[in-house]
CSV table of C-alpha atoms in Angstrom, one decimal:
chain,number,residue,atom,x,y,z
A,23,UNK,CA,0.0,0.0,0.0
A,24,UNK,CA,2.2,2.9,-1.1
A,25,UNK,CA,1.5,5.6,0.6
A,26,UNK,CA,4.0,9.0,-0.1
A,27,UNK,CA,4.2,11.4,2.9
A,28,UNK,CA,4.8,15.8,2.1
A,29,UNK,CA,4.1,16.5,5.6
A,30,UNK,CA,5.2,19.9,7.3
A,31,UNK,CA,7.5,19.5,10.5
A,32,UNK,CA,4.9,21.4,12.9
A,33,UNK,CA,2.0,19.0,11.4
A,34,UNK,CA,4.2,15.4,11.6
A,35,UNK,CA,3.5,14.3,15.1
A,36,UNK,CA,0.1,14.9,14.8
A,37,UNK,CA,-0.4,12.7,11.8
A,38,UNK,CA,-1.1,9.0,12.0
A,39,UNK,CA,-1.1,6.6,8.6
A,40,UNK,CA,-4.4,4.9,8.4
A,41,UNK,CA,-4.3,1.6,7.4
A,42,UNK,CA,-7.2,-1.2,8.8
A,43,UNK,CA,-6.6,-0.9,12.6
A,44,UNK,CA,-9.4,-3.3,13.9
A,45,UNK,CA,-10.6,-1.5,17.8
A,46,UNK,CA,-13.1,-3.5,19.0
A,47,UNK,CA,-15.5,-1.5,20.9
A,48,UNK,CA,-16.1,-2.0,25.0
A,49,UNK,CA,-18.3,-4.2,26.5
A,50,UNK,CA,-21.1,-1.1,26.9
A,51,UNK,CA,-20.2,0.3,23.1
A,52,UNK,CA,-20.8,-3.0,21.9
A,53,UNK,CA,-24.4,-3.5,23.6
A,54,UNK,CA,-25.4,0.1,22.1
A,55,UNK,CA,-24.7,-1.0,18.4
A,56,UNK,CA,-27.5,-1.9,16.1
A,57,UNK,CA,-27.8,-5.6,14.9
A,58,UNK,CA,-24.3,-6.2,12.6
A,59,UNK,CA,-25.0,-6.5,9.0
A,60,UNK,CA,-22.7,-9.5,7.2
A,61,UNK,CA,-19.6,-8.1,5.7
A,62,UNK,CA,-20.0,-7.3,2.1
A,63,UNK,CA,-23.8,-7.8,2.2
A,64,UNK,CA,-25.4,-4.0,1.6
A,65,UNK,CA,-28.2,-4.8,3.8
A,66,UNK,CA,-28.1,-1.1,4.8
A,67,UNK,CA,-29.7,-0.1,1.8
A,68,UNK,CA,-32.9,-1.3,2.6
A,69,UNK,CA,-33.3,0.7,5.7
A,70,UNK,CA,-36.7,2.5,6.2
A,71,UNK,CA,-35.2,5.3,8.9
A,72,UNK,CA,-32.3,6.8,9.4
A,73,UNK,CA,-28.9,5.7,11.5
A,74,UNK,CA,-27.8,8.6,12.6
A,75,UNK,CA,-27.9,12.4,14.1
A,76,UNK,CA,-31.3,12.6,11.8
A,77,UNK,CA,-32.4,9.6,14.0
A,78,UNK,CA,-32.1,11.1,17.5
A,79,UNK,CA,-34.8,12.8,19.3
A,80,UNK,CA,-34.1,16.4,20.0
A,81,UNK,CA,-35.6,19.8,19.6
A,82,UNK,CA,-39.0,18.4,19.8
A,83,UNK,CA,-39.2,15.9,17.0
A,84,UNK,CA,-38.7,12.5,17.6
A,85,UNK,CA,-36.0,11.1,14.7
A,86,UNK,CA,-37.0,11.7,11.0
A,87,UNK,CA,-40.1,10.4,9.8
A,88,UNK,CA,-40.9,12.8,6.8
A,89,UNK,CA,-44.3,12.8,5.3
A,90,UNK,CA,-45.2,9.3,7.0
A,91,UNK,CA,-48.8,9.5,8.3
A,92,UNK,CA,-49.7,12.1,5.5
A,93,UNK,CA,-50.9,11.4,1.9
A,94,UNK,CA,-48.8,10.1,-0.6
A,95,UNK,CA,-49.1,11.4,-3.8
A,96,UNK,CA,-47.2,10.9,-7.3
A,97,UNK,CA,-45.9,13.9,-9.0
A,98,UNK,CA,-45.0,13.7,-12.8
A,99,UNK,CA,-44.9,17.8,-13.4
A,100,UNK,CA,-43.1,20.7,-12.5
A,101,UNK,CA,-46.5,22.0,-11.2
A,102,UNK,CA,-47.2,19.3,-9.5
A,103,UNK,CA,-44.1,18.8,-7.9
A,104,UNK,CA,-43.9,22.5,-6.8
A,105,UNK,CA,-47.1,22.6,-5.6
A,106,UNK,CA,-46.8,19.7,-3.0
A,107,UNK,CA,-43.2,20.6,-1.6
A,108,UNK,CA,-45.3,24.0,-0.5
A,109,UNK,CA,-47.9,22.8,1.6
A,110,UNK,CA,-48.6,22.5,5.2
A,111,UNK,CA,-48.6,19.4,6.6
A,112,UNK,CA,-47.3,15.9,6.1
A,113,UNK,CA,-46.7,14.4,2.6
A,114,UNK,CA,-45.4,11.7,0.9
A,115,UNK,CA,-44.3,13.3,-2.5
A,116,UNK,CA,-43.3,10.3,-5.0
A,117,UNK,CA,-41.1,11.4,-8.3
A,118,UNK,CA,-41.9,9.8,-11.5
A,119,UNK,CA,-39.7,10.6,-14.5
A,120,UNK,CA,-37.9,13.7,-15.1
A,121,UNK,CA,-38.7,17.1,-13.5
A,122,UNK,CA,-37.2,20.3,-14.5
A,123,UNK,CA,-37.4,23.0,-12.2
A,124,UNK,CA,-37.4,26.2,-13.2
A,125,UNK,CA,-34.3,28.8,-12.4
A,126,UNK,CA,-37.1,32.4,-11.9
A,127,UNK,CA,-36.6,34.5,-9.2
A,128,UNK,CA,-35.1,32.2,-7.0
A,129,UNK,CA,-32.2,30.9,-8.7
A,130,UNK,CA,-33.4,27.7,-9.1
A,131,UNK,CA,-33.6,26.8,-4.9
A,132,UNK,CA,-36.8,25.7,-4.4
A,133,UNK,CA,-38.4,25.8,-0.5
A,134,UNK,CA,-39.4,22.0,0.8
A,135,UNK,CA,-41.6,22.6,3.8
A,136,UNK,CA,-41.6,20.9,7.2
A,137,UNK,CA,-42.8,16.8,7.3
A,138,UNK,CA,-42.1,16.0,3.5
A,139,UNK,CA,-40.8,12.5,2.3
A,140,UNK,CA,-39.5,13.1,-1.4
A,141,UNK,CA,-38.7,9.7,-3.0
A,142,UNK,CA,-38.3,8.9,-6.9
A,143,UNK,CA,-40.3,5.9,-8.2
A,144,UNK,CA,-37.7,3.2,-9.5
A,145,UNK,CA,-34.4,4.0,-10.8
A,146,UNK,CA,-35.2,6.9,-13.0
A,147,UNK,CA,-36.4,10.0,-11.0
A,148,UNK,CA,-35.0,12.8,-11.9
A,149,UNK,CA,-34.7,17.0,-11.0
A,150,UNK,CA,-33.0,18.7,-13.4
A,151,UNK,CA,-32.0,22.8,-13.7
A,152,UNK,CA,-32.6,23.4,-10.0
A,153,UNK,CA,-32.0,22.7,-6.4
A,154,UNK,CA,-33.8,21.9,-3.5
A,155,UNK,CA,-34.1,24.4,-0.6
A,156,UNK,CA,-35.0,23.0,3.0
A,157,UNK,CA,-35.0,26.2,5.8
A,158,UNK,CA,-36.9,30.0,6.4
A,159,UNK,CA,-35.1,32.8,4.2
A,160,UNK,CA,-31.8,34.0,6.1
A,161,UNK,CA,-31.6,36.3,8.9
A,162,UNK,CA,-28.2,36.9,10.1
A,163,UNK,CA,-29.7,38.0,13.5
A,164,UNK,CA,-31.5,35.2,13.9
A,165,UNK,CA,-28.9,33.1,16.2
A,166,UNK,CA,-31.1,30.5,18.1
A,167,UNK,CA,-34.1,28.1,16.5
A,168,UNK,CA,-37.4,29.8,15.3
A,169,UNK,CA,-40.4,28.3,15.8
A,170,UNK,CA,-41.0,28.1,12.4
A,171,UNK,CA,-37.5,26.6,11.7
A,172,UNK,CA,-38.6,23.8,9.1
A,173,UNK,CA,-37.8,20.4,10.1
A,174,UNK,CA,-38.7,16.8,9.3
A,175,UNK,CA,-37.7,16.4,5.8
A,176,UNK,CA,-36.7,13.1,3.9
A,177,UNK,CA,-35.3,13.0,0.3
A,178,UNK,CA,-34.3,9.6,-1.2
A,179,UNK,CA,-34.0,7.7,-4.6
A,180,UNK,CA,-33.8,10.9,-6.9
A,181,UNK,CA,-30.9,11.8,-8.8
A,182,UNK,CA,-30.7,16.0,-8.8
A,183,UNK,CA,-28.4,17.3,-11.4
A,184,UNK,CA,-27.3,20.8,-13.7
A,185,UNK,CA,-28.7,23.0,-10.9
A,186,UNK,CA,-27.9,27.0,-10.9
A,187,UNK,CA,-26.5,27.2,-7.5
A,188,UNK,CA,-27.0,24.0,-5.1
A,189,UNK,CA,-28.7,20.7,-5.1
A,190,UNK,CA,-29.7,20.8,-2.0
A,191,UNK,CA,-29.1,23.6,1.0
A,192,UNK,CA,-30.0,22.8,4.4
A,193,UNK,CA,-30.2,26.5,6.0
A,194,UNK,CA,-31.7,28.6,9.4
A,195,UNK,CA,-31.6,26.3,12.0
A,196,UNK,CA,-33.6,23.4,9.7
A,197,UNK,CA,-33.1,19.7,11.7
A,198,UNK,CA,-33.7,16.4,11.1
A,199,UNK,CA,-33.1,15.9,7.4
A,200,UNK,CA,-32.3,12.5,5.8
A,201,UNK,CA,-30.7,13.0,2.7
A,202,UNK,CA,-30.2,9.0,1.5
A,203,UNK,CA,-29.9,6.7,-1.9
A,204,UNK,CA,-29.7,10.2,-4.6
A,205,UNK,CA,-27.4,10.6,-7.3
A,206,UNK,CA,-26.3,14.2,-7.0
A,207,UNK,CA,-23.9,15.9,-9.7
A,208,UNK,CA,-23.2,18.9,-11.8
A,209,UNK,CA,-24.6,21.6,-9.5
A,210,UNK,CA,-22.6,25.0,-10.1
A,211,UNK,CA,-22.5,25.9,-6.2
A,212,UNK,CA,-23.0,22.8,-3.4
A,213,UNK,CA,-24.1,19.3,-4.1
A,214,UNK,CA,-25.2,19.2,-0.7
A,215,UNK,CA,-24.6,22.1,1.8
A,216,UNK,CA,-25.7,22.5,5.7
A,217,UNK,CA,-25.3,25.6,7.4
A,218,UNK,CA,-26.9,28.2,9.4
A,219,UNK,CA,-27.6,26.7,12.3
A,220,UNK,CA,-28.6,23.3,10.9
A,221,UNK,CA,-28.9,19.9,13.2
A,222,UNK,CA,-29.7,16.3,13.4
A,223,UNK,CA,-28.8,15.4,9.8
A,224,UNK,CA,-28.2,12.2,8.3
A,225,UNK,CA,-26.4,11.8,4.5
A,226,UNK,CA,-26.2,8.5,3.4
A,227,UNK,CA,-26.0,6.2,0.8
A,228,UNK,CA,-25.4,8.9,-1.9
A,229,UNK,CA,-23.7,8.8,-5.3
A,230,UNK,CA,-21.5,12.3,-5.8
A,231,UNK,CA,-19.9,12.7,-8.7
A,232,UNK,CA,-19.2,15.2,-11.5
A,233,UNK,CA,-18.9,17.5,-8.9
A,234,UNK,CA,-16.4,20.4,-7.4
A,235,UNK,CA,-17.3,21.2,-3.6
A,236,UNK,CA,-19.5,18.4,-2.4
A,237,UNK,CA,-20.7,19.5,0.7
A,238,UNK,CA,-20.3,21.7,2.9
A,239,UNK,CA,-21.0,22.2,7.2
A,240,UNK,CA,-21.0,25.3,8.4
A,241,UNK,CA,-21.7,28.7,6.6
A,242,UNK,CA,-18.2,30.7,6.3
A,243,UNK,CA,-15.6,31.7,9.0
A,244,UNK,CA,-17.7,34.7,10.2
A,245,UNK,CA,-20.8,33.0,11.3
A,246,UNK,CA,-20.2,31.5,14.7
A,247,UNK,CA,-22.8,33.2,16.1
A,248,UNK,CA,-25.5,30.8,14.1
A,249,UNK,CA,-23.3,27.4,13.9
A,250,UNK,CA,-21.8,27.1,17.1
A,251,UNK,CA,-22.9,24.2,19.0
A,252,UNK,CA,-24.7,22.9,16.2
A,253,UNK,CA,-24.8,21.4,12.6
A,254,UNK,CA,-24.3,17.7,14.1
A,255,UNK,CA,-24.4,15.8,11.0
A,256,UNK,CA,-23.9,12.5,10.2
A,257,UNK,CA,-22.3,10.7,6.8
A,258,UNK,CA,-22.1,7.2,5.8
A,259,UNK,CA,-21.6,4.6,3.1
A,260,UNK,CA,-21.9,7.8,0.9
A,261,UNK,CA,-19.5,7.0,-2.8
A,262,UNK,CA,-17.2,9.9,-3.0
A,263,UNK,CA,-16.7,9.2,-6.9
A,264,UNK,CA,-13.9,11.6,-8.5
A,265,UNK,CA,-16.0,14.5,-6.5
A,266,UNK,CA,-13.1,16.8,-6.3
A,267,UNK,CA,-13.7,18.5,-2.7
A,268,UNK,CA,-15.4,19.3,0.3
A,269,UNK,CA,-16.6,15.9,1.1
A,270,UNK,CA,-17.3,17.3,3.7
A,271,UNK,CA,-15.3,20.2,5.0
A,272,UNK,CA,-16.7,21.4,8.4
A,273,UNK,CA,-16.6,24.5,10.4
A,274,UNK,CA,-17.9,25.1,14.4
A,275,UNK,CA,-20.0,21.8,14.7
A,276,UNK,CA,-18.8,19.7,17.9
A,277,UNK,CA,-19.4,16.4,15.9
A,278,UNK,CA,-19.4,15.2,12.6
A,279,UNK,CA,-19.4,11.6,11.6
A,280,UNK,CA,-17.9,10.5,9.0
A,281,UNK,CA,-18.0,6.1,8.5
A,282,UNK,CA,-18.1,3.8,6.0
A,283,UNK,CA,-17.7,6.2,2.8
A,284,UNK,CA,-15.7,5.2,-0.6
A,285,UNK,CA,-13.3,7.7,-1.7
A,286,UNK,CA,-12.4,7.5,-5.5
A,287,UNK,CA,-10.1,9.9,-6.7
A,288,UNK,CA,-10.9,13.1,-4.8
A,289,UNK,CA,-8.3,16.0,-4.3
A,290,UNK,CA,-9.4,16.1,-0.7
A,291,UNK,CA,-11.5,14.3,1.6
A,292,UNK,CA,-12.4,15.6,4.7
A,293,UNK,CA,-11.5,19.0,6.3
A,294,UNK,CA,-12.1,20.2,9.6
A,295,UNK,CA,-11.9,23.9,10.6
A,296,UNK,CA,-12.3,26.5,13.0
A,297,UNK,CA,-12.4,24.3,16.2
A,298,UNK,CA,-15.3,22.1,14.9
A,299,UNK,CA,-14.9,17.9,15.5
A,300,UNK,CA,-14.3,15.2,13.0
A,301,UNK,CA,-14.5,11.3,14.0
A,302,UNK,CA,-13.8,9.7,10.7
A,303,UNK,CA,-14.0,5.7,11.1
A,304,UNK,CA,-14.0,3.1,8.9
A,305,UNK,CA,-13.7,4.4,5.4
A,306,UNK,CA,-11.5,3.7,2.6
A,307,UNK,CA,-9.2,6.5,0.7
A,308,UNK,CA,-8.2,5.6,-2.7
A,309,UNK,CA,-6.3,7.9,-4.8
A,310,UNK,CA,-6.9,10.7,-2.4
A,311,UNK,CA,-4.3,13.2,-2.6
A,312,UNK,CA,-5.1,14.7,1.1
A,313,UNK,CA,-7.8,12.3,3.0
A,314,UNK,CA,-8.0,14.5,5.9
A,315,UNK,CA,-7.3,17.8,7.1
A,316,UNK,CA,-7.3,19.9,10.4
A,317,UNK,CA,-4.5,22.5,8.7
A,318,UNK,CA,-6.8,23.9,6.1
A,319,UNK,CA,-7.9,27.8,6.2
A,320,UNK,CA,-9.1,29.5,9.2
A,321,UNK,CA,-8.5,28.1,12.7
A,322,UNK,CA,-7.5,24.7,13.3
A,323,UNK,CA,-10.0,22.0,13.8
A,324,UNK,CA,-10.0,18.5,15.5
A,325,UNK,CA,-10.0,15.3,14.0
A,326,UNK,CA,-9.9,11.6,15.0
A,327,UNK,CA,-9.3,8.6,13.3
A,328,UNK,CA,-10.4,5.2,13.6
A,329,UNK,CA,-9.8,1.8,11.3
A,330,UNK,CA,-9.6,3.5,7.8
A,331,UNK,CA,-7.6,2.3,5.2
A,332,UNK,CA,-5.8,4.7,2.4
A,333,UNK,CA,-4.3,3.1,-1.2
A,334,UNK,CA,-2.4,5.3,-3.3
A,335,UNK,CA,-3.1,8.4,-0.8
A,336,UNK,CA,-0.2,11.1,-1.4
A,337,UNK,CA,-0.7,12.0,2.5
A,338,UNK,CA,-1.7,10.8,6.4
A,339,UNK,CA,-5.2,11.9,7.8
A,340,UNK,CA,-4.7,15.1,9.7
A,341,UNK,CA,-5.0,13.9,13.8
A,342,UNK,CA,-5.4,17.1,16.3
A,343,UNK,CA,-7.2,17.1,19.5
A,344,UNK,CA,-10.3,14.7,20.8
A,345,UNK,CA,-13.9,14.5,19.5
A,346,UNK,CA,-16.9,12.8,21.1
A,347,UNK,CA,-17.9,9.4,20.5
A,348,UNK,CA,-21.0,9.4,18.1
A,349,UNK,CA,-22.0,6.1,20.5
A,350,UNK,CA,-22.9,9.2,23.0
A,351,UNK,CA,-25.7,10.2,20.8
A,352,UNK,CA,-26.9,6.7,19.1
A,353,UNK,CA,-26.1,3.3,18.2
A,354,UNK,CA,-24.7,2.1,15.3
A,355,UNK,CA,-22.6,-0.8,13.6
A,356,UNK,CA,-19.6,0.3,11.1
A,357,UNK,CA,-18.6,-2.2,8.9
A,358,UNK,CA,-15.2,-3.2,8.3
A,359,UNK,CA,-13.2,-0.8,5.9
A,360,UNK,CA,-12.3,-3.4,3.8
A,361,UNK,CA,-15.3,-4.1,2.6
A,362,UNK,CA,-16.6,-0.4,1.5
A,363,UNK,CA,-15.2,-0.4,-2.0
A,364,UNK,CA,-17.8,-3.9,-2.8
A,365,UNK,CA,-20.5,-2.6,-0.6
A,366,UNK,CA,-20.9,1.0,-1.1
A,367,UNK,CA,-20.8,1.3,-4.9
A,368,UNK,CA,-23.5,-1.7,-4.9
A,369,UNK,CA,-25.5,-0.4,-2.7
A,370,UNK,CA,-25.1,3.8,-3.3
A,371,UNK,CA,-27.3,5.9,-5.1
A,372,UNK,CA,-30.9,5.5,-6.8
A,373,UNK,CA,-32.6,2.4,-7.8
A,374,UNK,CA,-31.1,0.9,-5.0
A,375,UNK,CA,-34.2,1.0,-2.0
């Protein structure tokens, strides 16, 4: 496993090569994890909730549920599709076909309202030409939760593509999102972006590629006032594929997971900035020119590693500093690294649940 190391003196005892380091868990860790799933079988993407920050109860809404006790309805038209992700109240919006959405006043962000389950039908759902916008306009003196914060919002099994400015934005204090199973490319700004404020979120299963900067935590270097404290966001068995950046790079949150994700030829993985805290477990770097970094711009941030593996990476992931255990916040099984490059390009993506 050749790995080449550029590494600045002040940075080199802080680094630690990441091959497949098997921890087991403690006696009380172990009894918290979910049921195991066999190694290479992607019984994860069958799932029906979220694992997961989106799946913990908080803020007054038990886990993620989306549009579940609503109607369900299937959307085939812009105005159809539009016209449901508007209303009040719980829906189950399904996706047939292709959907353009329309750039207008909004450059092409279009609001999702609270207790919404967007899913495409099959393997071909599609939104093309614009993104999807899940949060109240911004108020930079807004700098706690509104009561009209929106909240409770599922989006699976689409593929979102060639929008003007992000796929999707999670913005203003918006919690429990599940973001799982889409194929999201080609956006000019974010593929998926959480900031503001944001909480409880869960991205997972997802296919980037054809993408620049991925996704981003945490709205810029200025806004601690909104982000501090929150934007606890969870990422797993997501397919990094060739998406250049950003995947994620994080600012203020205490905690962001990061397990059981494929990186494929990426520039950089992970970053972690301005105090916030990474614990990056179980995935598996290959061609990665920096997996992970605390040394990025702005303030340092902290970062630990657990059981990854990097191929062909140019450097270490970046180690500073200690993060809390997800396991404090919910149970979950990783799977072994080794097995992420079979079972996360099987089971990423639409047409998969």
């Amino acid at each position: 496993m050749p790995r080449a190391h550029v590494l600045r003196p002040a940075l080199a005892a802080a680094l630690v090569v990441a091959g497949l380091t098997v921890i087991a868990p403690t006696g009380a860790a172990r009894a918290a994890q979910a049921t195991p799933t066999a190694p290479g079988a992607p019984a994860q993407a069958a799932e029906s909730a979220p694992t997961g920050f989106a799946a913990v109860d908080a803020l007054g809404q038990n886990g993620t549920t989306g549009g579940a006790g609503g109607p369900t309805v299937t959307v085939t038209t812009t105005a159809q599709f539009l016209d449901y992700i508007a209303r009040s109240g719980p829906y189950v919006i399904q996706v047939s076909g292709t959907i353009t959405l329309p750039t207008g006043t909004s450059d092409g962000m279009h609001d999702v309202t609270s207790d919404k389950t967007i899913v495409g039908l099959g393997a071909n759902a599609r939104l093309v030409g614009g993104g999807l916008n899940i949060g109240v306009p911004v108020d930079d003196d807004v700098t706690s939760p509104p009561a009209n914060a929106v909240h409770n919002v599922i989006i699976r099994n689409v593929a979102i593509t060639g929008a003007t400015d992000d796929l999707i934005n999670v913005q203003m204090f918006s919690h429990h999102v599940w973001i799982d199973h889409n194929d999201l490319s080609n956006g000019d700004d974010g593929a998926v972006d959480i900031k503001r404020g944001s909480d409880y979120v869960t991205v997972s299963w997802n296919r980037f590629y054809d993408h620049d900067k991925t996704t981003l935590v945490g709205h810029d270097d200025d806004n601690a006032a909104q982000d501090t404290g929150r934007l606890r966001v969870t990422y797993h068995h997501n397919f990094f594929d060739a998406s250049d950046q950003r995947n994620p790079r994080v600012r203020f949150s205490p905690l962001v997971h990061v397990y059981n994700n494929y990186y494929d030829d990426n520039s950089y993985g992970i970053a972690s900035t301005m105090d916030s805290g990474l614990w990056v477990e179980g995935n598996y770097f290959y061609s990665v020119n920096n997996p992970g970094r605390v040394d990025f711009s702005g303030d340092l941030g902290r970062m630990v590693q657990r059981d990854n593996i990097l191929v062909d990476c140019n450097h270490a992931i970046e180690v500073r500093g200690s993060v809390p255990d997800p396991r404090t916040y919910y149970p979950y099984t990783a799977d072994p690294a080794s097995t992420v490059p079979t079972v996360v390009p099987a089971g990423a993506g639409v047409g998969k649940i």
